[in-house]
């Protein structure tokens, strides 16, 4: 089975930084789109960023544009989310997801999902 494992969450003060990692296994990594999503208590899951692995194309939600950076390490089959200038409203469970694609996909219909990593900003 495909596995996605997130790590790097934690608690940080407003203005601080965290880097999330999503390690992928058992998938043809280069033919996939990867996305980061987040869900805060009582709120719907929302997209944070997408990346098309083969084309290295990116997408960011307006709420994180200029503060978050999505990137990839092909050698490690890992996608990262660098989060800077964190705000209390960034507090949420963060999930990574994967789906096959042939160009950048910016929807939320992903096939595989990780278990999530908690980010708390105070």
Coordinates of C-alpha atoms in Angstrom, one line a residue:
X1 CA 0.0 0.0 0.0
X2 CA 1.0 3.6 -0.6
X3 CA 2.2 5.3 2.6
X4 CA 2.6 9.0 3.4
X5 CA 4.1 9.9 6.7
X6 CA 4.1 13.4 7.9
X7 CA 6.5 14.8 10.6
X8 CA 7.8 18.1 11.9
X9 CA 4.7 19.5 13.6
X10 CA 4.9 21.1 17.0
X11 CA 4.2 24.2 19.0
X12 CA 5.7 27.5 18.1
X13 CA 5.1 31.2 19.0
X14 CA 3.6 33.6 16.5
X15 CA 6.2 34.7 14.0
X16 CA 8.2 31.5 14.3
X17 CA 8.9 28.8 11.8
X18 CA 8.4 25.1 11.3
X19 CA 9.2 22.7 8.5
X20 CA 6.9 19.8 7.8
X21 CA 8.0 16.7 5.9
X22 CA 6.0 14.1 4.0
X23 CA 7.8 10.9 3.2
X24 CA 6.2 8.9 0.4
X25 CA 6.7 5.2 -0.2
X26 CA 5.4 2.6 -2.6
X27 CA 4.3 5.0 -5.3
X28 CA 5.8 6.1 -8.6
X29 CA 6.8 9.4 -7.0
X30 CA 7.6 11.3 -10.1
X31 CA 4.2 10.8 -11.7
X32 CA 2.3 12.3 -8.8
X33 CA 1.0 15.6 -7.5
X34 CA 1.5 16.2 -3.8
X35 CA -0.6 18.5 -1.6
X36 CA -0.6 19.9 1.9
X37 CA -3.9 20.5 3.5
X38 CA -4.9 21.6 7.0
X39 CA -8.0 21.3 9.2
X40 CA -8.6 23.4 12.3
X41 CA -11.1 22.3 15.0
X42 CA -14.6 23.0 13.8
X43 CA -13.5 24.1 10.4
X44 CA -13.4 22.4 7.0
X45 CA -10.3 21.0 5.5
X46 CA -8.6 23.6 3.4
X47 CA -5.8 23.4 0.8
X48 CA -2.4 24.9 1.7
X49 CA -0.2 24.1 -1.2
X50 CA 0.2 21.8 -4.2
X51 CA 3.2 20.6 -6.1
X52 CA 3.5 18.7 -9.4
X53 CA 6.5 16.6 -8.9
X54 CA 7.6 16.1 -12.6
X55 CA 7.1 19.7 -13.6
X56 CA 8.0 21.3 -10.2
X57 CA 4.9 23.5 -10.6
X58 CA 3.5 25.1 -7.4
X59 CA 0.3 26.5 -6.0
X60 CA -0.4 28.3 -2.8
X61 CA -3.5 29.3 -1.0
X62 CA -3.8 33.0 -0.6
X63 CA -3.7 32.7 3.1
X64 CA -0.2 31.3 3.1
X65 CA 1.3 32.9 0.0
X66 CA 4.6 34.6 0.8
X67 CA 4.9 32.8 4.1
X68 CA 4.9 29.1 3.2
X69 CA 7.1 27.2 0.7
X70 CA 6.4 23.8 -0.7
X71 CA 9.4 21.9 -2.1
X72 CA 10.5 18.4 -2.9
X73 CA 13.6 16.1 -2.6
X74 CA 13.3 13.5 -5.4
X75 CA 16.2 11.5 -3.9
X76 CA 14.3 11.0 -0.7
X77 CA 10.7 10.9 -2.2
X78 CA 9.9 13.6 0.3
X79 CA 7.9 16.8 0.1
X80 CA 8.4 19.7 2.5
X81 CA 6.4 22.6 3.7
X82 CA 8.5 25.4 5.1
X83 CA 6.2 27.6 7.2
X84 CA 7.5 31.1 8.2
X85 CA 5.9 34.0 10.0
X86 CA 3.4 31.7 11.5
X87 CA 0.2 33.1 12.9
X88 CA -2.3 31.7 15.5
X89 CA -4.7 31.1 12.7
X90 CA -2.3 28.6 11.1
X91 CA -3.0 26.3 14.0
X92 CA -4.4 23.1 12.6
X93 CA -3.7 19.4 11.8
X94 CA -1.7 19.4 8.6
X95 CA -2.0 16.5 6.2
X96 CA -0.1 15.6 3.0
X97 CA -1.8 13.9 0.1
X98 CA -0.9 12.3 -3.2
X99 CA -2.5 11.5 -6.5
X100 CA -1.4 10.6 -9.9
X101 CA -1.4 13.5 -12.3
X102 CA 0.0 14.7 -15.6
X103 CA 0.0 18.4 -14.7
X104 CA -0.4 20.5 -11.6
X105 CA -3.6 19.6 -9.8
X106 CA -5.1 22.2 -7.4
X107 CA -8.3 20.4 -6.3
X108 CA -8.9 18.3 -3.1
X109 CA -9.7 14.9 -4.7
X110 CA -6.5 13.2 -3.6
X111 CA -6.1 9.4 -3.5
X112 CA -3.7 8.9 -0.7
X113 CA -3.5 10.8 2.6
X114 CA -1.2 10.8 5.6
X115 CA -2.2 10.7 9.2
X116 CA -1.4 14.3 9.9
X117 CA 0.9 16.3 12.1
X118 CA -0.3 19.0 14.5
X119 CA 0.8 22.5 14.3
X120 CA 0.0 24.9 17.2
X121 CA 0.8 28.6 17.0
X122 CA 0.3 30.7 20.1

